[in-house]
CSV table of C-alpha atoms and ligand atoms in Angstrom, one decimal:
chain,number,residue,atom,x,y,z
B,265,MET,CA,-11.3,-20.6,-24.8
B,266,THR,CA,-14.4,-21.6,-26.8
B,267,ASN,CA,-18.0,-20.5,-27.1
B,268,ALA,CA,-21.1,-22.4,-28.1
B,269,ARG,CA,-21.7,-20.3,-31.3
B,270,PRO,CA,-19.5,-18.4,-33.7
B,271,VAL,CA,-18.7,-15.0,-32.1
B,272,GLU,CA,-17.3,-11.7,-32.9
B,273,ILE,CA,-14.6,-10.8,-30.3
B,274,THR,CA,-14.9,-7.2,-29.0
B,275,ARG,CA,-11.6,-5.5,-28.5
B,276,LEU,CA,-11.7,-3.5,-25.2
B,277,TYR,CA,-8.7,-1.4,-25.9
B,278,GLY,CA,-8.8,1.6,-28.2
B,279,THR,CA,-12.6,1.7,-28.4
B,280,THR,CA,-13.6,4.2,-25.7
B,281,PRO,CA,-16.4,6.2,-27.3
B,282,ASP,CA,-16.9,9.8,-26.1
B,283,ALA,CA,-20.3,8.9,-24.6
B,284,GLY,CA,-18.7,6.1,-22.6
B,285,ARG,CA,-19.3,2.4,-22.9
B,286,ASP,CA,-22.8,1.9,-21.6
B,287,GLY,CA,-24.1,1.1,-25.1
B,288,LEU,CA,-21.3,-1.4,-25.5
B,289,TRP,CA,-22.3,-3.4,-22.4
B,290,ASP,CA,-25.9,-3.5,-23.6
B,291,THR,CA,-24.9,-4.6,-27.1
B,292,LEU,CA,-22.7,-7.4,-25.7
B,293,ARG,CA,-25.4,-8.6,-23.4
B,294,GLU,CA,-27.9,-8.7,-26.4
B,295,HIS,CA,-25.4,-10.8,-28.4
B,296,HIS,CA,-23.9,-13.0,-25.8
B,297,GLY,CA,-26.1,-13.1,-22.7
B,298,PRO,CA,-24.4,-12.7,-19.3
B,299,VAL,CA,-20.8,-13.5,-20.4
B,300,ALA,CA,-19.0,-12.1,-23.5
B,301,PRO,CA,-15.7,-13.0,-25.1
B,302,VAL,CA,-13.4,-9.9,-25.4
B,303,GLU,CA,-9.8,-9.1,-26.4
B,304,LEU,CA,-7.6,-7.2,-24.0
B,305,GLU,CA,-5.1,-6.7,-26.9
B,306,THR,CA,-4.5,-8.4,-30.2
B,307,GLY,CA,-4.9,-12.2,-29.6
B,308,VAL,CA,-5.1,-11.9,-25.8
B,309,ARG,CA,-8.6,-13.0,-24.8
B,310,ALA,CA,-10.7,-12.9,-21.7
B,311,TRP,CA,-14.4,-13.3,-20.7
B,312,LEU,CA,-16.3,-10.2,-19.6
B,313,LEU,CA,-19.0,-10.9,-17.0
B,314,LEU,CA,-22.1,-8.8,-17.8
B,315,GLY,CA,-24.7,-10.2,-15.5
B,316,TYR,CA,-25.1,-9.0,-11.9
B,317,HIS,CA,-25.6,-12.5,-10.5
B,318,GLU,CA,-22.8,-13.9,-12.6
B,319,ASN,CA,-20.3,-11.2,-11.4
B,320,LEU,CA,-21.4,-11.8,-7.7
B,321,ALA,CA,-21.1,-15.6,-8.0
B,322,VAL,CA,-17.5,-15.4,-9.5
B,323,LEU,CA,-16.4,-12.8,-6.9
B,324,GLN,CA,-17.7,-15.1,-4.1
B,325,ASN,CA,-16.3,-18.4,-5.3
B,326,GLN,CA,-12.5,-18.5,-4.8
B,327,HIS,CA,-12.4,-22.3,-5.1
B,328,LEU,CA,-13.4,-22.1,-8.8
B,329,PHE,CA,-12.1,-18.7,-9.6
B,330,SER,CA,-8.6,-17.7,-8.4
B,331,ARG,CA,-7.3,-14.2,-7.9
B,332,ASP,CA,-3.7,-15.5,-8.6
B,333,THR,CA,-3.0,-14.4,-12.2
B,334,ARG,CA,-0.1,-16.8,-12.5
B,335,HIS,CA,-2.8,-19.5,-13.2
B,336,TRP,CA,-3.8,-17.6,-16.4
B,337,SER,CA,-3.1,-19.8,-19.5
B,338,GLU,CA,-1.5,-16.8,-21.2
B,339,VAL,CA,1.1,-16.7,-18.4
B,340,ALA,CA,1.5,-20.5,-18.3
B,341,THR,CA,2.3,-20.5,-22.1
B,342,SER,CA,4.6,-17.5,-21.6
B,343,ARG,CA,2.7,-15.3,-23.9
B,344,VAL,CA,2.3,-12.8,-21.1
B,345,ASP,CA,4.7,-11.9,-18.3
B,346,PRO,CA,2.7,-11.3,-15.1
B,347,ALA,CA,5.5,-9.3,-13.5
B,348,SER,CA,5.4,-6.7,-16.2
B,349,ALA,CA,3.7,-3.3,-15.5
B,350,ARG,CA,0.6,-4.4,-17.5
B,351,PRO,CA,-2.2,-3.0,-15.4
B,352,THR,CA,-4.7,-5.6,-16.4
B,353,LEU,CA,-3.4,-8.9,-15.2
B,354,SER,CA,-0.1,-8.3,-13.5
B,355,TRP,CA,0.9,-10.2,-10.3
B,356,ARG,CA,2.4,-8.8,-7.2
B,357,PRO,CA,3.2,-10.5,-3.9
B,358,ASN,CA,0.3,-8.9,-2.0
B,359,ALA,CA,-3.2,-9.9,-0.7
B,360,LEU,CA,-4.9,-8.9,-3.9
B,361,TYR,CA,-3.3,-11.7,-5.9
B,362,ALA,CA,-3.4,-14.4,-3.2
B,363,ASP,CA,-6.0,-17.1,-2.5
B,364,GLY,CA,-7.0,-19.1,0.5
B,365,ALA,CA,-4.8,-19.3,3.6
B,366,GLU,CA,-2.0,-17.1,2.0
B,367,HIS,CA,-4.6,-14.5,1.2
B,368,ALA,CA,-5.9,-14.5,4.8
B,369,ARG,CA,-2.3,-14.2,6.1
B,370,LEU,CA,-1.6,-11.2,3.9
B,371,ARG,CA,-5.0,-9.6,4.3
B,372,SER,CA,-5.4,-9.8,8.1
B,373,PRO,CA,-2.8,-7.1,9.0
B,374,ILE,CA,-4.5,-4.8,6.5
B,375,VAL,CA,-8.0,-5.4,7.8
B,376,ASP,CA,-6.9,-5.2,11.5
B,377,GLY,CA,-4.7,-2.2,10.8
B,378,LEU,CA,-7.5,-0.3,9.1
B,379,ALA,CA,-9.8,-1.3,12.0
B,380,ARG,CA,-7.5,0.6,14.4
B,381,VAL,CA,-7.8,3.9,12.4
B,382,ASP,CA,-9.7,6.5,14.4
B,383,MET,CA,-12.4,7.5,12.0
B,384,SER,CA,-13.3,10.7,13.8
B,385,ALA,CA,-9.7,12.0,13.8
B,386,THR,CA,-9.3,10.9,10.2
B,387,ALA,CA,-12.4,12.8,9.2
B,388,LEU,CA,-10.8,15.9,10.6
B,389,THR,CA,-7.6,15.1,8.6
B,390,VAL,CA,-9.6,14.6,5.4
B,391,ARG,CA,-11.4,17.9,5.9
B,392,ARG,CA,-8.0,19.7,6.6
B,393,ILE,CA,-6.5,18.3,3.4
B,394,ALA,CA,-9.7,19.1,1.4
B,395,ASP,CA,-9.6,22.7,2.7
B,396,GLU,CA,-5.9,23.1,2.0
B,397,LEU,CA,-6.4,21.9,-1.6
B,398,VAL,CA,-9.4,24.3,-2.0
B,399,ASP,CA,-7.3,27.1,-0.5
B,400,SER,CA,-4.8,26.6,-3.3
B,401,PHE,CA,-7.3,27.6,-6.0
B,402,VAL,CA,-10.3,29.3,-4.3
B,403,ALA,CA,-9.1,32.9,-5.1
B,404,ASP,CA,-8.8,32.1,-8.9
B,405,GLY,CA,-12.5,31.5,-9.5
B,406,SER,CA,-11.7,28.5,-11.6
B,407,ALA,CA,-10.1,25.0,-11.2
B,408,ASP,CA,-9.8,21.5,-12.6
B,409,LEU,CA,-11.4,19.4,-9.9
B,410,VAL,CA,-9.6,16.3,-11.1
B,411,SER,CA,-6.0,17.3,-11.1
B,412,GLU,CA,-6.2,20.0,-8.4
B,413,TYR,CA,-8.5,18.2,-6.0
B,414,ALA,CA,-9.8,14.6,-6.5
B,415,ASP,CA,-6.5,13.2,-7.7
B,416,PRO,CA,-4.2,14.4,-4.8
B,417,LEU,CA,-6.7,14.1,-2.0
B,418,PRO,CA,-6.9,10.3,-1.5
B,419,VAL,CA,-3.2,9.8,-1.7
B,420,LEU,CA,-2.6,12.6,0.9
B,421,VAL,CA,-5.2,11.0,3.2
B,422,VAL,CA,-3.7,7.5,2.9
B,423,ASN,CA,-0.3,9.0,3.5
B,424,SER,CA,-1.5,10.5,6.7
B,425,LEU,CA,-2.5,7.0,7.9
B,426,TYR,CA,1.3,6.2,7.6
B,427,GLY,CA,2.0,9.0,10.0
B,428,LEU,CA,4.0,11.1,7.5
B,429,PRO,CA,3.9,14.8,6.7
B,430,ASP,CA,1.9,15.8,3.6
B,431,SER,CA,5.1,16.5,1.6
B,432,TYR,CA,5.6,12.7,1.4
B,433,GLY,CA,2.0,12.3,0.1
B,434,TYR,CA,2.6,14.8,-2.6
B,435,MET,CA,5.8,12.9,-3.6
B,436,LEU,CA,3.9,9.6,-3.6
B,437,GLY,CA,1.0,11.1,-5.7
B,438,ASP,CA,3.5,12.5,-8.2
B,439,LEU,CA,5.3,9.2,-8.5
B,440,THR,CA,2.0,7.3,-8.9
B,441,ALA,CA,0.9,9.7,-11.6
B,442,THR,CA,4.2,9.2,-13.4
B,443,VAL,CA,3.7,5.4,-13.3
B,444,LEU,CA,0.3,5.8,-15.0
B,445,GLY,CA,1.6,8.5,-17.4
B,446,GLU,CA,2.7,8.1,-21.0
B,447,ASP,CA,6.5,8.5,-20.6
B,448,ALA,CA,7.6,4.8,-20.3
B,449,ARG,CA,11.1,5.6,-19.1
B,450,ARG,CA,10.0,8.0,-16.4
B,451,GLY,CA,7.3,5.5,-15.5
B,452,GLU,CA,9.9,2.7,-14.9
B,453,GLU,CA,12.0,5.0,-12.7
B,454,ALA,CA,8.8,5.9,-10.7
B,455,VAL,CA,8.0,2.2,-10.2
B,456,SER,CA,11.4,1.6,-8.6
B,457,ARG,CA,11.1,4.8,-6.6
B,458,ILE,CA,7.7,3.8,-5.2
B,459,HIS,CA,9.2,0.4,-4.2
B,460,GLN,CA,12.0,2.2,-2.5
B,461,TYR,CA,9.5,4.5,-0.8
B,462,PHE,CA,7.6,1.7,0.8
B,463,SER,CA,10.8,-0.3,1.7
B,464,GLU,CA,12.2,2.8,3.4
B,465,LEU,CA,9.0,3.6,5.1
B,466,VAL,CA,9.0,0.1,6.6
B,467,ALA,CA,12.6,0.5,7.7
B,468,ARG,CA,11.8,3.8,9.4
B,469,LYS,CA,8.7,2.3,11.2
B,470,ARG,CA,10.7,-0.7,12.3
B,471,GLU,CA,13.2,1.6,14.0
B,472,ARG,CA,10.7,4.1,15.3
B,473,PRO,CA,7.2,2.6,15.4
B,474,GLY,CA,4.2,4.9,16.0
B,475,PRO,CA,0.4,5.0,16.0
B,476,ASP,CA,0.2,4.4,12.2
B,477,LEU,CA,-0.9,1.8,9.7
B,478,VAL,CA,2.6,0.5,8.7
B,479,SER,CA,3.7,0.1,12.4
B,480,TRP,CA,0.4,-1.8,13.2
B,481,MET,CA,1.0,-4.1,10.2
B,482,LEU,CA,4.6,-4.7,11.4
B,483,GLU,CA,3.5,-5.7,14.9
B,484,HIS,CA,0.5,-7.8,13.7
B,485,PRO,CA,0.5,-11.5,14.9
B,486,ALA,CA,0.4,-12.7,11.3
B,487,GLY,CA,4.2,-12.0,11.4
B,488,LEU,CA,4.7,-10.5,7.9
B,489,SER,CA,8.3,-9.8,7.0
B,490,GLY,CA,9.3,-6.2,6.3
B,491,ASP,CA,9.3,-6.8,2.6
B,492,GLU,CA,5.8,-8.3,2.8
B,493,VAL,CA,4.5,-5.3,4.8
B,494,ALA,CA,6.1,-3.0,2.2
B,495,HIS,CA,4.1,-4.8,-0.5
B,496,GLN,CA,0.8,-4.6,1.4
B,497,ALA,CA,1.4,-0.9,2.0
B,498,ALA,CA,2.0,-0.4,-1.7
B,499,LEU,CA,-1.2,-2.3,-2.4
B,500,ILE,CA,-3.1,0.0,-0.1
B,501,ASN,CA,-1.7,3.0,-2.0
B,502,ASN,CA,-2.7,1.5,-5.4
B,503,ALA,CA,-6.1,0.2,-4.3
B,504,SER,CA,-7.1,3.5,-2.7
B,505,HIS,CA,-6.0,6.0,-5.3
B,506,GLN,CA,-7.9,5.9,-8.6
B,507,ALA,CA,-11.2,4.5,-7.4
B,508,THR,CA,-11.5,7.2,-4.7
B,509,THR,CA,-10.4,10.0,-7.1
B,510,HIS,CA,-13.0,9.0,-9.7
B,511,LEU,CA,-15.8,8.4,-7.1
B,512,ILE,CA,-15.2,12.1,-6.1
B,513,GLY,CA,-14.9,13.3,-9.7
B,514,ASN,CA,-17.9,11.3,-11.0
B,515,THR,CA,-20.0,12.5,-8.1
B,516,MET,CA,-19.2,16.1,-8.8
B,517,ARG,CA,-19.9,15.6,-12.5
B,518,THR,CA,-23.3,14.2,-11.6
B,519,LEU,CA,-24.1,17.2,-9.3
B,520,LEU,CA,-22.9,19.7,-12.0
B,521,THR,CA,-24.8,18.0,-14.9
B,522,ASP,CA,-27.9,16.4,-13.5
B,523,ALA,CA,-30.4,19.0,-12.2
B,524,ASN,CA,-32.7,16.5,-10.6
B,525,ILE,CA,-30.0,14.9,-8.6
B,526,ARG,CA,-28.6,18.4,-7.6
B,527,THR,CA,-32.1,19.5,-6.5
B,528,ALA,CA,-32.7,16.3,-4.5
B,529,HIS,CA,-29.3,16.7,-2.8
B,530,THR,CA,-29.7,20.4,-2.0
B,531,ASP,CA,-33.3,19.8,-0.7
B,532,ALA,CA,-31.8,17.1,1.6
B,533,LEU,CA,-33.9,14.4,-0.1
B,534,LEU,CA,-30.6,12.7,-1.2
B,535,PRO,CA,-28.0,12.8,1.6
B,536,VAL,CA,-24.4,12.6,0.5
B,537,HIS,CA,-24.0,8.8,1.2
B,538,GLU,CA,-27.0,8.0,-0.9
B,539,LEU,CA,-25.7,10.3,-3.6
B,540,LEU,CA,-22.5,8.3,-3.6
B,541,ASP,CA,-24.4,5.0,-3.8
B,542,HIS,CA,-26.4,6.4,-6.8
B,543,VAL,CA,-23.1,7.4,-8.5
B,544,MET,CA,-21.6,3.9,-7.8
B,545,TRP,CA,-24.7,2.4,-9.5
B,546,THR,CA,-24.8,4.7,-12.5
B,547,ASP,CA,-21.3,6.0,-13.0
B,548,ALA,CA,-19.1,3.3,-11.3
B,549,PRO,CA,-15.5,4.7,-10.9
B,550,CYS,CA,-14.2,1.3,-11.9
B,551,GLN,CA,-16.1,-0.2,-14.8
B,552,ILE,CA,-14.1,-3.4,-15.2
B,553,LEU,CA,-12.0,-5.1,-12.6
B,554,PRO,CA,-9.3,-7.5,-13.7
B,555,ALA,CA,-9.5,-10.5,-13.0
B,556,ARG,CA,-10.3,-14.0,-11.9
B,557,ILE,CA,-8.8,-17.1,-13.4
B,558,ALA,CA,-10.9,-20.2,-13.8
B,559,LEU,CA,-9.4,-23.2,-12.0
B,560,GLN,CA,-11.7,-25.8,-13.7
B,561,ASP,CA,-13.7,-26.0,-17.0
B,562,THR,CA,-17.1,-24.6,-16.3
B,563,ARG,CA,-20.1,-23.1,-18.1
B,564,ILE,CA,-21.6,-19.7,-17.4
B,565,GLY,CA,-24.5,-18.6,-19.6
B,566,ASN,CA,-23.6,-19.6,-23.1
B,567,ALA,CA,-19.8,-19.5,-22.5
B,568,GLU,CA,-17.7,-22.6,-22.1
B,569,ILE,CA,-15.0,-21.4,-19.8
B,570,ARG,CA,-11.8,-23.4,-19.8
B,571,ALA,CA,-9.4,-23.8,-16.8
B,572,GLY,CA,-6.8,-21.1,-17.1
B,573,ASP,CA,-9.2,-18.6,-18.8
B,574,ALA,CA,-9.4,-15.0,-17.4
B,575,LEU,CA,-12.7,-13.5,-16.4
B,576,LEU,CA,-13.1,-9.8,-16.0
B,577,ILE,CA,-15.5,-8.4,-13.4
B,578,GLY,CA,-17.9,-6.1,-15.2
B,579,PHE,CA,-19.2,-3.7,-12.6
B,580,ALA,CA,-20.7,-1.2,-15.0
B,581,ALA,CA,-22.4,-3.9,-17.0
B,582,ALA,CA,-23.7,-5.7,-13.9
B,583,HIS,CA,-25.2,-2.4,-12.7
B,584,ARG,CA,-27.1,-2.1,-16.0
B,585,ASP,CA,-28.4,-5.7,-15.9
B,586,PRO,CA,-32.1,-5.7,-16.4
B,587,ALA,CA,-32.4,-8.5,-13.7
B,588,VAL,CA,-31.5,-5.9,-11.0
B,589,ARG,CA,-31.9,-2.6,-12.6
B,590,CYS,CA,-35.0,-0.9,-11.3
B,591,ASP,CA,-36.6,2.1,-12.8
B,592,ARG,CA,-35.3,5.4,-11.4
B,593,ASP,CA,-37.4,6.9,-8.7
B,594,GLY,CA,-39.8,9.4,-10.5
B,595,TYR,CA,-39.1,12.3,-8.2
B,596,THR,CA,-35.4,12.2,-7.5
B,597,GLY,CA,-34.2,10.3,-10.5
B,598,VAL,CA,-32.1,8.1,-8.2
B,599,SER,CA,-31.3,4.5,-9.1
B,600,SER,CA,-33.0,2.3,-6.6
B,601,GLY,CA,-31.4,-0.7,-4.9
B,602,ARG,CA,-29.0,1.7,-3.2
B,603,ARG,CA,-26.3,-0.2,-1.4
B,604,ALA,CA,-26.6,-3.5,-3.4
B,605,HIS,CA,-24.1,-2.2,-6.0
B,606,LEU,CA,-20.9,-4.3,-6.4
B,607,MET,CA,-18.6,-1.3,-6.3
B,608,PHE,CA,-16.6,-2.5,-3.3
B,609,GLY,CA,-16.4,-6.1,-4.5
B,610,ALA,CA,-17.7,-9.2,-2.7
B,611,GLY,CA,-16.4,-12.4,-1.2
B,612,PRO,CA,-12.9,-12.8,0.3
B,613,HIS,CA,-11.3,-9.9,-1.5
B,614,ALA,CA,-14.1,-7.4,-0.8
B,615,CYS,CA,-12.7,-3.9,-0.1
B,616,PRO,CA,-11.5,-3.7,3.5
B,617,ALA,CA,-11.8,0.1,3.4
B,618,ARG,CA,-15.4,0.6,2.3
B,619,GLU,CA,-16.3,2.9,5.2
B,620,LEU,CA,-13.1,4.8,5.0
B,621,SER,CA,-13.4,5.4,1.3
B,622,ARG,CA,-17.1,6.4,1.6
B,623,MET,CA,-16.1,8.9,4.3
B,624,ILE,CA,-13.2,10.4,2.3
B,625,ALA,CA,-15.5,10.9,-0.8
B,626,ALA,CA,-18.4,12.3,1.3
B,627,ILE,CA,-16.2,14.9,3.1
B,628,ALA,CA,-14.5,15.7,-0.2
B,629,VAL,CA,-17.8,16.4,-2.0
B,630,THR,CA,-19.3,18.3,1.0
B,631,ALA,CA,-16.2,20.5,1.4
B,632,LEU,CA,-16.4,21.6,-2.3
B,633,GLN,CA,-20.1,22.5,-1.9
B,634,GLU,CA,-19.5,24.5,1.2
B,635,ARG,CA,-16.4,26.3,-0.1
B,636,LEU,CA,-17.1,27.0,-3.8
B,637,VAL,CA,-20.0,29.4,-4.2
B,638,GLY,CA,-21.8,29.4,-7.6
B,639,MET,CA,-19.9,26.3,-8.8
B,640,ARG,CA,-20.6,25.6,-12.5
B,641,LEU,CA,-19.0,23.5,-15.2
B,642,ALA,CA,-16.6,25.6,-17.3
B,643,VAL,CA,-17.4,23.6,-20.5
B,644,ALA,CA,-20.4,22.0,-22.0
B,645,PRO,CA,-21.1,18.5,-20.5
B,646,GLU,CA,-20.4,16.8,-23.8
B,647,GLU,CA,-16.9,18.3,-24.0
B,648,LEU,CA,-15.8,16.5,-20.8
B,649,ARG,CA,-13.3,13.8,-21.7
B,650,TRP,CA,-13.0,10.3,-20.2
B,651,VAL,CA,-9.9,8.5,-19.1
B,652,PRO,CA,-9.1,6.3,-22.1
B,653,SER,CA,-9.2,3.0,-20.2
B,654,PRO,CA,-11.6,0.1,-20.3
B,655,PHE,CA,-11.1,-0.4,-16.6
B,656,VAL,CA,-11.3,3.1,-15.0
B,657,ARG,CA,-14.4,5.2,-15.6
B,658,GLY,CA,-13.5,8.7,-14.7
B,659,LEU,CA,-12.8,12.1,-16.2
B,660,ARG,CA,-9.5,13.4,-17.4
B,661,GLU,CA,-10.4,16.9,-16.3
B,662,LEU,CA,-13.4,18.5,-14.6
B,663,PRO,CA,-13.1,22.3,-15.2
B,664,ILE,CA,-15.3,24.5,-13.1
B,665,THR,CA,-15.8,28.1,-12.4
B,666,PHE,CA,-17.1,29.7,-9.1
B,667,ALA,CA,-17.1,33.0,-7.3
B,668,PRO,CA,-13.5,33.7,-6.0
B,669,GLY,CA,-13.3,33.3,-2.3
B,670,GLY,CA,-10.9,33.3,0.6
B,671,PRO,CA,-9.0,30.6,2.6
B,672,ALA,CA,-10.8,28.4,5.1
B,673,ALA,CA,-11.2,29.6,8.6
B,674,PRO,CA,-8.9,27.6,10.9
B,675,GLU,CA,-10.8,24.8,12.7
B,676,THR,CA,-10.3,24.3,16.4
B,677,GLY,CA,-9.7,20.7,17.5
B,678,GLU,CA,-8.3,19.8,14.1
B,679,ALA,CA,-6.0,16.8,13.7
B,680,PRO,CA,-2.4,18.1,13.5
B,681,GLU,CA,-0.3,17.6,10.5
B,682,PRO,CA,1.4,15.2,10.3
B,683,GLY,CA,-1.5,13.1,11.6
B,684,GLY,CA,-0.9,9.7,13.1
B,685,ALA,CA,-3.9,7.5,12.2
B,686,ASP,CA,-5.3,8.3,15.6
B,687,GLY,CA,-4.9,12.0,15.1
B,688,THR,CA,-1.8,12.3,17.2
B,689,PRO,CA,1.4,13.6,15.6
B,690,GLY,CA,3.7,11.0,14.0
B,691,PRO,CA,6.6,9.8,16.1
B,692,GLU,CA,9.1,11.7,14.1
B,693,GLY,CA,7.5,15.1,15.0
B,694,ALA,CA,6.0,17.7,12.7
B,695,ASP,CA,8.6,18.5,10.2
B,696,GLY,CA,11.6,17.6,12.2
B,697,PRO,CA,14.8,16.8,10.4
B,698,GLU,CA,15.3,13.1,9.5
B,699,ASP,CA,18.4,11.6,8.2
B,700,ASP,CA,17.3,8.4,6.6
B,701,LEU,CA,16.7,7.0,3.1
B,702,LEU,CA,13.1,8.1,3.1
B,703,GLU,CA,14.2,11.7,3.8
B,704,ARG,CA,16.8,11.5,1.0
B,705,LEU,CA,14.2,10.2,-1.4
B,706,LEU,CA,12.1,13.3,-0.5
B,707,ASN,CA,15.1,15.6,-1.1
B,708,TRP,CA,15.6,13.9,-4.5
B,709,TRP,CA,12.0,14.6,-5.4
B,710,HIS,CA,12.2,18.2,-4.2
B,711,GLY,CA,15.3,18.5,-6.4
B,712,LEU,CA,13.4,17.4,-9.5
B,713,ARG,CA,10.7,20.1,-8.8
B,714,THR,CA,13.1,23.1,-8.4
Z,871,HEM,C1,-14.2,4.5,-3.8
Z,871,HEM,C2,-13.1,3.9,-3.4
Z,871,HEM,C3,-12.8,2.4,-3.4
Z,871,HEM,C4,-13.4,1.5,-4.2
Z,871,HEM,C5,-14.6,1.6,-5.1
Z,871,HEM,C6,-12.8,0.2,-3.9
Z,871,HEM,C7,-13.1,-1.0,-4.4
Z,871,HEM,C8,-12.4,-2.2,-4.2
Z,871,HEM,C9,-12.7,-3.4,-4.7
Z,871,HEM,C10,-13.8,-3.7,-5.8
Z,871,HEM,C11,-11.9,-4.4,-4.3
Z,871,HEM,C12,-11.9,-5.9,-4.6
Z,871,HEM,C13,-10.8,-6.2,-5.6
Z,871,HEM,C14,-11.0,-7.7,-6.0
Z,871,HEM,O1,-12.0,-8.4,-5.6
Z,871,HEM,O2,-10.2,-8.1,-6.9
Z,871,HEM,C15,-11.0,-3.7,-3.4
Z,871,HEM,C16,-10.0,-4.3,-2.7
Z,871,HEM,C17,-9.1,-3.6,-1.9
Z,871,HEM,N1,-9.2,-2.3,-1.5
Z,871,HEM,FE1,-10.6,-0.9,-2.1
Z,871,HEM,N2,-11.8,0.5,-3.0
Z,871,HEM,C18,-11.8,1.8,-2.7
Z,871,HEM,C19,-11.0,2.5,-1.8
Z,871,HEM,C20,-10.0,1.9,-1.0
Z,871,HEM,C21,-9.2,2.5,0.0
Z,871,HEM,C22,-9.4,4.0,0.4
Z,871,HEM,C23,-8.4,1.6,0.5
Z,871,HEM,C24,-7.3,1.7,1.6
Z,871,HEM,C25,-7.2,2.7,2.4
Z,871,HEM,C26,-8.6,0.4,-0.2
Z,871,HEM,C27,-8.0,-0.8,0.0
Z,871,HEM,C28,-8.2,-2.0,-0.6
Z,871,HEM,C29,-7.4,-3.2,-0.4
Z,871,HEM,C30,-6.2,-3.4,0.4
Z,871,HEM,C31,-8.0,-4.2,-1.2
Z,871,HEM,C32,-7.5,-5.7,-1.4
Z,871,HEM,C33,-8.2,-6.6,-0.5
Z,871,HEM,C34,-7.9,-8.1,-0.8
Z,871,HEM,O3,-7.5,-8.4,-1.9
Z,871,HEM,O4,-8.1,-8.9,0.1
Z,871,HEM,N3,-9.6,0.5,-1.1
Z,871,HEM,N4,-11.4,-2.3,-3.3
């Protein structure tokens, strides 16, 4: 890749300042305009899109910019193996990495499956899960809202859409955390267990279909094979987890540290959905999204992009672009522009679960405010530590204190556990004994914990 003038290449890894990267995006924009050359690791280069309109244009144009990372020149020259666990530019046989007709074929069962989810019943399930998580720490008067709440909650909700009891969700959350953890050997084992989990889930649903997302994807007219459905279910798990966790975490951090926002919210001037939009503008849970691959030589801003170059979607930078960034409203301190943020993507790959994820985050935040009286940060705001990733923008921990309380009062009309996606019990019954590979996987996981 080349650039019109001599440039200094910014290395994205290993440069997370405690105060976050907002200053970095501004400096890069000053030096390079709307597109900056960056290094993902030594010698591995990409273009970072900083401008709002440039990000939007690339997201929307799949003819010039492919989602299929196998087109990346680093892969074509074998410098990078796209099948490796590299989180940045890996490739998997799922909708996220497909273009055109193949993308439509793989995406349609996901979109149509999610459209069948009963949102009212799922809202009750989200609240039940939120209450049970709060119950586990409410008597202590202190908690880490990331590890004890925001992290497990999304995976438990998505697991409920598969019609499985929560115990499977805890296993999946644990395996996903191990994949992202620092122990490479355990991480590799977890990757293969997750693959096993989804293959076995599909096998179970083929045998005993029910009112759940996997059964709906299996019966979809697109006619995906069992293996393809397993890969799309794994995509749903991966795509839903961290972004939702950090949207909840970042929203709680905003409420706990920004008195203007907190007052506006408690005075009902800033309803929870507008609060979420404000956080997605100012504290986007995903600051960079990898990636699009240029299919032709093209020029954006000052950058001469070559076919095969990788472009990184810069959400956080786009949201700070002076071209769209309006002054904060004087009274509430809320970023204006509200829903025009790019946080759910745009174009053919735009998030198919926008409303579901907003609902999960809104209920999660509301439940904490209703249940935890006198909630405060347990450390000074500047002591909060960020996840050391150029892609995710979220906290490692969010320690809080509050007045110790009691368990939630049981709700009437609550969705039963395990919840089918329409709020009915899964076909296998509450905790009934199963004798299949999925059950054996669960027993293996229980064995590790005892
Ligand atoms: C706050 C939470 C979430 C955010 C910010 C978010 C954001 C996004 C974004 C930006 C994309 C586009 C990726 C790209 O263009 O390369 C995407 C895709 C996707 N998201 Fe979400 N997402 C969230 C939650 C969820 C949830 C809860 C689910 C499922 C239950 C989900 C399922 C998916 C899937 C399947 C795709 C791939 C679509 C495709 O490639 O056609 N997401 N999401």
